[in-house]
Amino acid sequence: MPFAEDLTAFLDDDDFATAAVFSRGGATVNVIFDARYQDPLGIESATPRAVGREADFAGIVPGDTLTLNSIAYSIRGHEPDGTGMIVIRLREPS
């Protein structure tokens, strides 16, 4: 059961969050985005992901898109964490 607490404070775009457009309904949502990166030795991180409020992603399925900074990422999968938040695994466009 999700917390009764208002989770929007954790996703304030004045702090850590970024506005994104979720393809299902075209809603603008705030997420915390972790981009894939490559360190100086050429070692890459895990794939990109976003964390948001589960309620903002009703009906989410693989293949939906999440557009951040004009880049449309394909949604590979998602994992609700039981607190009302959801981790969304993304695939960069090819």
Tab-separated table of C-alpha atoms in Angstrom:
chain	number	residue	atom	x	y	z
A	1	MET	CA	0.000	0.000	0.000
A	2	PRO	CA	1.448	3.398	-0.985
A	3	PHE	CA	2.269	6.000	1.631
A	4	ALA	CA	-0.465	8.530	2.318
A	5	GLU	CA	2.147	11.287	2.102
A	6	ASP	CA	2.062	13.751	-0.813
A	7	LEU	CA	4.986	12.610	-2.982
A	8	THR	CA	5.049	15.702	-5.227
A	9	ALA	CA	7.528	17.414	-2.885
A	10	PHE	CA	10.093	14.750	-3.812
A	11	LEU	CA	9.686	15.613	-7.496
A	12	ASP	CA	9.965	19.397	-7.411
A	13	ASP	CA	11.577	20.530	-10.673
A	14	ASP	CA	13.295	23.380	-8.810
A	15	ASP	CA	15.406	20.754	-7.043
A	16	PHE	CA	16.203	17.340	-8.529
A	17	ALA	CA	13.356	16.546	-10.891
A	18	THR	CA	12.956	17.195	-14.604
A	19	ALA	CA	9.726	17.719	-16.537
A	20	ALA	CA	8.997	14.949	-19.032
A	21	VAL	CA	6.141	14.040	-21.369
A	22	PHE	CA	4.616	10.589	-20.933
A	23	SER	CA	3.206	9.344	-24.241
A	24	ARG	CA	0.090	7.780	-22.707
A	25	GLY	CA	-2.214	10.817	-22.745
A	26	GLY	CA	0.594	13.299	-23.398
A	27	ALA	CA	0.754	14.338	-19.748
A	28	THR	CA	3.710	16.333	-18.445
A	29	VAL	CA	5.121	14.636	-15.347
A	30	ASN	CA	8.098	15.304	-13.107
A	31	VAL	CA	10.714	12.568	-12.797
A	32	ILE	CA	14.206	12.129	-11.448
A	33	PHE	CA	16.267	11.115	-14.488
A	34	ASP	CA	19.467	9.079	-14.383
A	35	ALA	CA	21.183	9.197	-17.766
A	36	ARG	CA	23.516	6.530	-19.047
A	37	TYR	CA	27.092	7.706	-19.025
A	38	GLN	CA	30.544	6.594	-20.084
A	39	ASP	CA	33.521	7.194	-17.827
A	40	PRO	CA	36.989	8.168	-19.121
A	41	LEU	CA	37.996	4.483	-19.335
A	42	GLY	CA	35.055	3.693	-21.613
A	43	ILE	CA	33.025	1.839	-18.989
A	44	GLU	CA	29.313	2.499	-19.342
A	45	SER	CA	26.717	2.717	-16.597
A	46	ALA	CA	23.426	0.902	-16.614
A	47	THR	CA	20.793	2.026	-19.069
A	48	PRO	CA	18.977	5.291	-18.407
A	49	ARG	CA	16.057	5.306	-16.000
A	50	ALA	CA	13.523	7.642	-14.453
A	51	VAL	CA	11.787	7.628	-11.090
A	52	GLY	CA	8.346	9.186	-10.687
A	53	ARG	CA	5.005	8.935	-8.917
A	54	GLU	CA	3.244	5.683	-9.769
A	55	ALA	CA	-0.060	7.564	-10.077
A	56	ASP	CA	1.393	9.647	-12.959
A	57	PHE	CA	2.063	6.503	-15.011
A	58	ALA	CA	-1.309	4.720	-14.995
A	59	GLY	CA	-1.510	2.091	-17.737
A	60	ILE	CA	2.235	2.178	-18.476
A	61	VAL	CA	3.438	-0.608	-20.783
A	62	PRO	CA	6.741	-1.365	-22.509
A	63	GLY	CA	6.886	0.555	-25.774
A	64	ASP	CA	5.355	3.751	-24.362
A	65	THR	CA	7.703	6.733	-24.501
A	66	LEU	CA	8.992	9.292	-22.048
A	67	THR	CA	10.372	12.457	-23.637
A	68	LEU	CA	13.029	14.351	-21.688
A	69	ASN	CA	15.003	17.301	-23.056
A	70	SER	CA	13.567	16.660	-26.564
A	71	ILE	CA	14.739	13.016	-26.547
A	72	ALA	CA	12.022	10.335	-26.775
A	73	TYR	CA	13.125	7.342	-24.704
A	74	SER	CA	11.289	4.048	-25.189
A	75	ILE	CA	10.062	2.449	-21.980
A	76	ARG	CA	11.628	-1.015	-21.552
A	77	GLY	CA	9.986	-1.880	-18.256
A	78	HIS	CA	8.851	-0.509	-14.938
A	79	GLU	CA	8.940	-1.472	-11.278
A	80	PRO	CA	6.621	0.020	-8.666
A	81	ASP	CA	8.520	0.169	-5.363
A	82	GLY	CA	5.562	-0.204	-3.017
A	83	THR	CA	5.759	3.364	-1.705
A	84	GLY	CA	3.820	5.077	-4.499
A	85	MET	CA	6.927	5.621	-6.623
A	86	ILE	CA	7.897	3.770	-9.805
A	87	VAL	CA	11.267	3.098	-11.452
A	88	ILE	CA	11.073	3.207	-15.251
A	89	ARG	CA	13.803	1.547	-17.319
A	90	LEU	CA	14.420	3.425	-20.576
A	91	ARG	CA	16.033	2.740	-23.936
A	92	GLU	CA	17.735	5.521	-25.837
A	93	PRO	CA	16.600	6.123	-29.412
A	94	SER	CA	18.842	4.509	-32.008
